[in-house]
PDB file of C-alpha atoms in Angstrom:
ATOM      1  CA  MET T   1       0.130   0.055   0.080  1.00  0.00           C
ATOM      2  CA  ARG T   2       1.216   3.651  -0.706  1.00  0.00           C
ATOM      3  CA  ASP T   3       1.918   5.970   1.955  1.00  0.00           C
ATOM      4  CA  SER T   4      -1.540   7.564   2.172  1.00  0.00           C
ATOM      5  CA  SER T   5      -0.385  10.370   4.900  1.00  0.00           C
ATOM      6  CA  ALA T   6       2.200  11.381   2.359  1.00  0.00           C
ATOM      7  CA  SER T   7      -0.124  11.501  -0.761  1.00  0.00           C
ATOM      8  CA  ALA T   8      -3.061  13.413   0.519  1.00  0.00           C
ATOM      9  CA  SER T   9      -4.858  14.804   3.410  1.00  0.00           C
ATOM     10  CA  PRO T  10      -7.995  12.780   4.459  1.00  0.00           C
ATOM     11  CA  SER T  11     -10.151  15.824   5.247  1.00  0.00           C
ATOM     12  CA  ALA T  12      -8.814  18.767   3.244  1.00  0.00           C
ATOM     13  CA  VAL T  13     -11.957  20.876   3.819  1.00  0.00           C
ATOM     14  CA  PRO T  14     -13.988  19.154   6.613  1.00  0.00           C
ATOM     15  CA  THR T  15     -17.543  20.094   6.974  1.00  0.00           C
ATOM     16  CA  ARG T  16     -19.470  18.840   9.945  1.00  0.00           C
ATOM     17  CA  PHE T  17     -23.184  19.241  10.824  1.00  0.00           C
ATOM     18  CA  ASP T  18     -23.980  18.361  14.327  1.00  0.00           C
ATOM     19  CA  GLY T  19     -27.095  16.192  15.144  1.00  0.00           C
ATOM     20  CA  ASP T  20     -27.595  12.990  17.138  1.00  0.00           C
ATOM     21  CA  PRO T  21     -24.024  12.424  18.259  1.00  0.00           C
ATOM     22  CA  ASP T  22     -25.028   8.693  18.531  1.00  0.00           C
ATOM     23  CA  ARG T  23     -25.875   8.594  14.868  1.00  0.00           C
ATOM     24  CA  VAL T  24     -23.155   9.779  12.632  1.00  0.00           C
ATOM     25  CA  ALA T  25     -23.243   9.717   8.820  1.00  0.00           C
ATOM     26  CA  LEU T  26     -20.171  10.096   6.661  1.00  0.00           C
ATOM     27  CA  VAL T  27     -20.647  11.638   3.308  1.00  0.00           C
ATOM     28  CA  VAL T  28     -17.983  10.348   0.813  1.00  0.00           C
ATOM     29  CA  PRO T  29     -17.191  11.912  -2.302  1.00  0.00           C
ATOM     30  CA  GLY T  30     -16.131  10.559  -5.787  1.00  0.00           C
ATOM     31  CA  PHE T  31     -13.074  10.985  -7.903  1.00  0.00           C
ATOM     32  CA  GLY T  32     -14.251  14.506  -8.962  1.00  0.00           C
ATOM     33  CA  TYR T  33     -17.549  14.753  -7.436  1.00  0.00           C
ATOM     34  CA  SER T  34     -17.346  16.708  -3.909  1.00  0.00           C
ATOM     35  CA  PRO T  35     -19.951  16.942  -1.193  1.00  0.00           C
ATOM     36  CA  ALA T  36     -20.737  20.277  -2.754  1.00  0.00           C
ATOM     37  CA  ARG T  37     -22.153  18.806  -5.950  1.00  0.00           C
ATOM     38  CA  PRO T  38     -26.020  18.238  -6.086  1.00  0.00           C
ATOM     39  CA  LEU T  39     -26.443  14.517  -5.284  1.00  0.00           C
ATOM     40  CA  LEU T  40     -24.122  14.767  -2.107  1.00  0.00           C
ATOM     41  CA  HIS T  41     -25.346  18.180  -1.154  1.00  0.00           C
ATOM     42  CA  PHE T  42     -28.851  17.151  -0.948  1.00  0.00           C
ATOM     43  CA  ALA T  43     -27.795  13.737   0.544  1.00  0.00           C
ATOM     44  CA  SER T  44     -26.467  15.828   3.575  1.00  0.00           C
ATOM     45  CA  ARG T  45     -29.672  17.848   3.771  1.00  0.00           C
ATOM     46  CA  VAL T  46     -31.752  14.525   3.959  1.00  0.00           C
ATOM     47  CA  LEU T  47     -29.509  13.335   6.833  1.00  0.00           C
ATOM     48  CA  ARG T  48     -29.637  16.466   8.758  1.00  0.00           C
ATOM     49  CA  GLN T  49     -33.576  16.640   8.265  1.00  0.00           C
ATOM     50  CA  HIS T  50     -33.626  13.150   9.916  1.00  0.00           C
ATOM     51  CA  GLY T  51     -31.456  14.200  12.810  1.00  0.00           C
ATOM     52  CA  TRP T  52     -28.258  12.620  11.951  1.00  0.00           C
ATOM     53  CA  THR T  53     -24.741  14.199  12.625  1.00  0.00           C
ATOM     54  CA  VAL T  54     -23.215  14.706   9.177  1.00  0.00           C
ATOM     55  CA  GLN T  55     -19.433  14.500   8.632  1.00  0.00           C
ATOM     56  CA  GLU T  56     -18.477  15.336   4.954  1.00  0.00           C
ATOM     57  CA  LEU T  57     -15.448  13.933   3.717  1.00  0.00           C
ATOM     58  CA  TRP T  58     -13.158  16.127   1.492  1.00  0.00           C
ATOM     59  CA  TRP T  59     -10.122  14.621  -0.318  1.00  0.00           C
ATOM     60  CA  HIS T  60      -7.251  15.526  -2.760  1.00  0.00           C
ATOM     61  CA  ILE T  61      -6.941  12.779  -5.256  1.00  0.00           C
ATOM     62  CA  PRO T  62      -3.178  12.240  -5.598  1.00  0.00           C
ATOM     63  CA  ASP T  63      -1.896  13.439  -8.909  1.00  0.00           C
ATOM     64  CA  ASP T  64      -0.578  10.011  -9.906  1.00  0.00           C
ATOM     65  CA  PHE T  65      -3.980   8.297  -8.953  1.00  0.00           C
ATOM     66  CA  LEU T  66      -4.581   7.141 -12.342  1.00  0.00           C
ATOM     67  CA  GLN T  67      -1.367   5.223 -12.396  1.00  0.00           C
ATOM     68  CA  PHE T  68      -2.152   3.306  -9.210  1.00  0.00           C
ATOM     69  CA  SER T  69      -2.983  -0.328  -9.552  1.00  0.00           C
ATOM     70  CA  GLU T  70      -6.612  -1.296  -8.899  1.00  0.00           C
ATOM     71  CA  ASP T  71      -5.592  -2.717  -5.208  1.00  0.00           C
ATOM     72  CA  GLU T  72      -3.696   0.327  -4.602  1.00  0.00           C
ATOM     73  CA  ARG T  73      -6.693   2.555  -5.516  1.00  0.00           C
ATOM     74  CA  ILE T  74      -8.865   0.416  -3.166  1.00  0.00           C
ATOM     75  CA  ALA T  75      -6.373   0.578  -0.127  1.00  0.00           C
ATOM     76  CA  TRP T  76      -6.224   4.462  -0.607  1.00  0.00           C
ATOM     77  CA  VAL T  77     -10.081   4.818  -0.554  1.00  0.00           C
ATOM     78  CA  GLU T  78     -10.343   2.365   2.232  1.00  0.00           C
ATOM     79  CA  TRP T  79      -7.619   4.237   4.259  1.00  0.00           C
ATOM     80  CA  GLN T  80      -9.444   7.588   3.667  1.00  0.00           C
ATOM     81  CA  VAL T  81     -12.781   6.250   4.770  1.00  0.00           C
ATOM     82  CA  GLY T  82     -11.563   4.015   7.419  1.00  0.00           C
ATOM     83  CA  ARG T  83      -9.847   6.887   9.239  1.00  0.00           C
ATOM     84  CA  ALA T  84     -12.898   9.044   9.010  1.00  0.00           C
ATOM     85  CA  ILE T  85     -14.894   6.104  10.340  1.00  0.00           C
ATOM     86  CA  ASN T  86     -12.584   5.602  13.285  1.00  0.00           C
ATOM     87  CA  ALA T  87     -12.689   9.029  14.282  1.00  0.00           C
ATOM     88  CA  GLU T  88     -16.091   8.912  15.285  1.00  0.00           C
ATOM     89  CA  GLY T  89     -15.506   6.141  18.136  1.00  0.00           C
ATOM     90  CA  GLY T  90     -18.172   3.751  17.099  1.00  0.00           C
ATOM     91  CA  ALA T  91     -20.877   6.398  16.126  1.00  0.00           C
ATOM     92  CA  CYS T  92     -20.548   6.087  12.526  1.00  0.00           C
ATOM     93  CA  ARG T  93     -23.646   4.058  11.443  1.00  0.00           C
ATOM     94  CA  LEU T  94     -24.212   5.222   7.900  1.00  0.00           C
ATOM     95  CA  ILE T  95     -22.161   5.768   4.764  1.00  0.00           C
ATOM     96  CA  VAL T  96     -23.401   7.903   1.793  1.00  0.00           C
ATOM     97  CA  GLY T  97     -20.773   7.497  -0.941  1.00  0.00           C
ATOM     98  CA  LYS T  98     -20.338   8.363  -4.583  1.00  0.00           C
ATOM     99  CA  SER T  99     -18.668   6.382  -7.263  1.00  0.00           C
ATOM    100  CA  LEU T 100     -14.994   5.916  -6.188  1.00  0.00           C
ATOM    101  CA  GLY T 101     -16.223   6.087  -2.552  1.00  0.00           C
ATOM    102  CA  SER T 102     -17.685   2.706  -3.196  1.00  0.00           C
ATOM    103  CA  LEU T 103     -14.119   1.079  -3.335  1.00  0.00           C
ATOM    104  CA  ALA T 104     -14.576   1.220   0.536  1.00  0.00           C
ATOM    105  CA  SER T 105     -17.588  -0.940   0.373  1.00  0.00           C
ATOM    106  CA  GLY T 106     -15.720  -4.168   1.669  1.00  0.00           C
ATOM    107  CA  SER T 107     -14.447  -2.417   4.607  1.00  0.00           C
ATOM    108  CA  VAL T 108     -17.849  -0.671   5.390  1.00  0.00           C
ATOM    109  CA  ALA T 109     -19.583  -4.211   4.830  1.00  0.00           C
ATOM    110  CA  ASP T 110     -17.231  -6.001   7.241  1.00  0.00           C
ATOM    111  CA  ARG T 111     -17.891  -3.163   9.857  1.00  0.00           C
ATOM    112  CA  GLY T 112     -21.567  -4.065   9.314  1.00  0.00           C
ATOM    113  CA  ILE T 113     -22.375  -0.265   8.592  1.00  0.00           C
ATOM    114  CA  ALA T 114     -25.565   0.767   6.516  1.00  0.00           C
ATOM    115  CA  ALA T 115     -24.578   2.293   3.329  1.00  0.00           C
ATOM    116  CA  ALA T 116     -26.169   4.350   0.510  1.00  0.00           C
ATOM    117  CA  TRP T 117     -24.122   4.090  -2.693  1.00  0.00           C
ATOM    118  CA  LEU T 118     -24.652   6.459  -5.503  1.00  0.00           C
ATOM    119  CA  THR T 119     -23.402   5.317  -8.985  1.00  0.00           C
ATOM    120  CA  PRO T 120     -21.427   2.576  -7.290  1.00  0.00           C
ATOM    121  CA  LEU T 121     -18.540   0.920  -9.425  1.00  0.00           C
ATOM    122  CA  LEU T 122     -20.496  -2.386  -9.743  1.00  0.00           C
ATOM    123  CA  THR T 123     -18.174  -3.631 -12.542  1.00  0.00           C
ATOM    124  CA  PHE T 124     -15.276  -3.944 -10.002  1.00  0.00           C
ATOM    125  CA  GLY T 125     -15.053  -7.407  -8.725  1.00  0.00           C
ATOM    126  CA  HIS T 126     -13.911  -5.878  -5.233  1.00  0.00           C
ATOM    127  CA  VAL T 127     -17.259  -3.905  -5.065  1.00  0.00           C
ATOM    128  CA  ALA T 128     -19.520  -6.700  -6.397  1.00  0.00           C
ATOM    129  CA  ARG T 129     -17.862  -9.135  -3.707  1.00  0.00           C
ATOM    130  CA  ALA T 130     -18.390  -6.595  -1.181  1.00  0.00           C
ATOM    131  CA  LEU T 131     -22.223  -5.845  -1.818  1.00  0.00           C
ATOM    132  CA  ARG T 132     -23.030  -9.640  -1.831  1.00  0.00           C
ATOM    133  CA  ARG T 133     -21.659 -10.055   1.535  1.00  0.00           C
ATOM    134  CA  ALA T 134     -23.123  -6.871   3.073  1.00  0.00           C
ATOM    135  CA  GLU T 135     -25.649  -7.405   5.756  1.00  0.00           C
ATOM    136  CA  ALA T 136     -26.334  -4.092   7.094  1.00  0.00           C
ATOM    137  CA  PRO T 137     -29.179  -2.278   5.218  1.00  0.00           C
ATOM    138  CA  THR T 138     -27.780  -0.921   1.720  1.00  0.00           C
ATOM    139  CA  LEU T 139     -29.292   1.349  -1.015  1.00  0.00           C
ATOM    140  CA  LEU T 140     -27.857   1.324  -4.661  1.00  0.00           C
ATOM    141  CA  ILE T 141     -28.593   4.008  -7.063  1.00  0.00           C
ATOM    142  CA  GLY T 142     -27.566   4.091 -10.643  1.00  0.00           C
ATOM    143  CA  GLY T 143     -28.174   4.899 -14.115  1.00  0.00           C
ATOM    144  CA  SER T 144     -28.844   2.275 -17.072  1.00  0.00           C
ATOM    145  CA  ALA T 145     -26.212   4.385 -19.192  1.00  0.00           C
ATOM    146  CA  ASP T 146     -23.437   4.497 -16.658  1.00  0.00           C
ATOM    147  CA  LYS T 147     -20.623   1.934 -18.151  1.00  0.00           C
ATOM    148  CA  TRP T 148     -19.905   1.127 -14.360  1.00  0.00           C
ATOM    149  CA  TRP T 149     -23.358   0.011 -13.435  1.00  0.00           C
ATOM    150  CA  ASP T 150     -24.263  -3.606 -13.723  1.00  0.00           C
ATOM    151  CA  ALA T 151     -28.137  -3.831 -13.775  1.00  0.00           C
ATOM    152  CA  ASP T 152     -27.956  -7.678 -13.597  1.00  0.00           C
ATOM    153  CA  LEU T 153     -25.812  -7.662 -10.424  1.00  0.00           C
ATOM    154  CA  ALA T 154     -27.915  -5.006  -8.810  1.00  0.00           C
ATOM    155  CA  ALA T 155     -31.031  -7.106  -9.382  1.00  0.00           C
ATOM    156  CA  SER T 156     -29.314 -10.072  -8.147  1.00  0.00           C
ATOM    157  CA  LEU T 157     -28.754  -8.584  -4.599  1.00  0.00           C
ATOM    158  CA  ARG T 158     -31.051  -8.306  -1.523  1.00  0.00           C
ATOM    159  CA  HIS T 159     -30.401  -4.741  -1.303  1.00  0.00           C
ATOM    160  CA  ASP T 160     -32.672  -1.735  -2.198  1.00  0.00           C
ATOM    161  CA  VAL T 161     -31.780  -0.481  -5.633  1.00  0.00           C
ATOM    162  CA  LEU T 162     -33.080   2.422  -7.772  1.00  0.00           C
ATOM    163  CA  GLU T 163     -32.179   2.306 -11.491  1.00  0.00           C
ATOM    164  CA  VAL T 164     -32.786   5.403 -13.488  1.00  0.00           C
ATOM    165  CA  PRO T 165     -33.296   4.661 -17.122  1.00  0.00           C
ATOM    166  CA  SER T 166     -30.799   6.662 -19.573  1.00  0.00           C
ATOM    167  CA  ALA T 167     -28.784   8.243 -16.538  1.00  0.00           C
ATOM    168  CA  ASP T 168     -25.204   8.476 -16.891  1.00  0.00           C
ATOM    169  CA  HIS T 169     -22.492   8.305 -14.237  1.00  0.00           C
ATOM    170  CA  GLY T 170     -23.463  11.512 -12.915  1.00  0.00           C
ATOM    171  CA  LEU T 171     -26.906  10.561 -12.560  1.00  0.00           C
ATOM    172  CA  GLU T 172     -27.761  13.113 -15.202  1.00  0.00           C
ATOM    173  CA  LEU T 173     -29.530  12.727 -18.595  1.00  0.00           C
ATOM    174  CA  PRO T 174     -27.601  13.994 -21.591  1.00  0.00           C
ATOM    175  CA  ASP T 175     -28.698  17.037 -23.105  1.00  0.00           C
ATOM    176  CA  ASP T 176     -31.855  17.190 -20.853  1.00  0.00           C
ATOM    177  CA  PRO T 177     -31.130  19.514 -17.850  1.00  0.00           C
ATOM    178  CA  VAL T 178     -34.863  19.481 -16.931  1.00  0.00           C
ATOM    179  CA  GLY T 179     -34.994  15.653 -17.030  1.00  0.00           C
ATOM    180  CA  SER T 180     -31.762  15.651 -14.890  1.00  0.00           C
ATOM    181  CA  VAL T 181     -33.337  17.592 -12.042  1.00  0.00           C
ATOM    182  CA  GLU T 182     -36.220  15.093 -12.123  1.00  0.00           C
ATOM    183  CA  VAL T 183     -33.572  12.429 -11.739  1.00  0.00           C
ATOM    184  CA  LEU T 184     -32.179  14.338  -8.727  1.00  0.00           C
ATOM    185  CA  ARG T 185     -35.584  14.522  -7.151  1.00  0.00           C
ATOM    186  CA  GLN T 186     -36.146  10.842  -7.483  1.00  0.00           C
ATOM    187  CA  THR T 187     -32.735   9.901  -6.151  1.00  0.00           C
ATOM    188  CA  VAL T 188     -33.289  12.370  -3.195  1.00  0.00           C
ATOM    189  CA  SER T 189     -36.719  11.049  -2.566  1.00  0.00           C
ATOM    190  CA  ARG T 190     -35.488   7.434  -2.522  1.00  0.00           C
ATOM    191  CA  LEU T 191     -32.677   8.361  -0.300  1.00  0.00           C
ATOM    192  CA  ASP T 192     -35.030  10.060   2.306  1.00  0.00           C
ATOM    193  CA  ARG T 193     -37.180   7.020   2.383  1.00  0.00           C
ATOM    194  CA  PHE T 194     -34.120   4.806   3.091  1.00  0.00           C
ATOM    195  CA  VAL T 195     -32.677   7.054   5.772  1.00  0.00           C
ATOM    196  CA  GLY T 196     -36.241   7.261   7.373  1.00  0.00           C
ATOM    197  CA  SER T 197     -36.318   3.289   7.477  1.00  0.00           C
ATOM    198  CA  LEU T 198     -33.049   3.303   9.238  1.00  0.00           C
ATOM    199  CA  GLY T 199     -34.589   5.326  12.041  1.00  0.00           C
ATOM    200  CA  ARG T 200     -37.741   3.019  12.161  1.00  0.00           C
ATOM    201  CA  ALA T 201     -35.548  -0.022  12.213  1.00  0.00           C
ATOM    202  CA  GLU T 202     -33.594   1.375  15.254  1.00  0.00           C
ATOM    203  CA  ALA T 203     -36.951   2.066  17.050  1.00  0.00           C
ATOM    204  CA  GLU T 204     -38.176  -1.284  16.871  1.00  0.00           C
TER     205      GLU T 204
END
């Protein structure tokens, strides 16, 4: 594994919103998709509405990241996410991650943490295996036009799945900004139901 401490800061611009201290949700970015982008911005708003403490993870991708092997990329993402989870002292109960963040799905599954993966990299064997063994509540959202989405795999899992027809890896519809806003609405609505169901499960 590469020396992560030398290559990047795990939280270059940390943003935290305090809610229930015993229910912390970590919002994990993608390769170039920060927590300020629409999907993660509104995910944070949903979490805060449901009373969660939200910790956004901001990272700087190393300049030579594209030259990393797949194992090195996985290790880098897992280190970033694992360090943020450990900082919560056991209170992290949910991960909301975009794309590249799903490379941490193995360690998230092994920790038994619930997760909502937005455009997860389902064509990566590591991610597919992780999702097959994940037992905590999990939501998968992707678009049928996303080359990293595997509709057959998603359908074969026991997880909650939303597949958006014709949506790309950004969960947008090419050349259709109005339609893309509707996709965003669908995504936020499904995430809202998923987060709400976690609260009900804890109360039972």
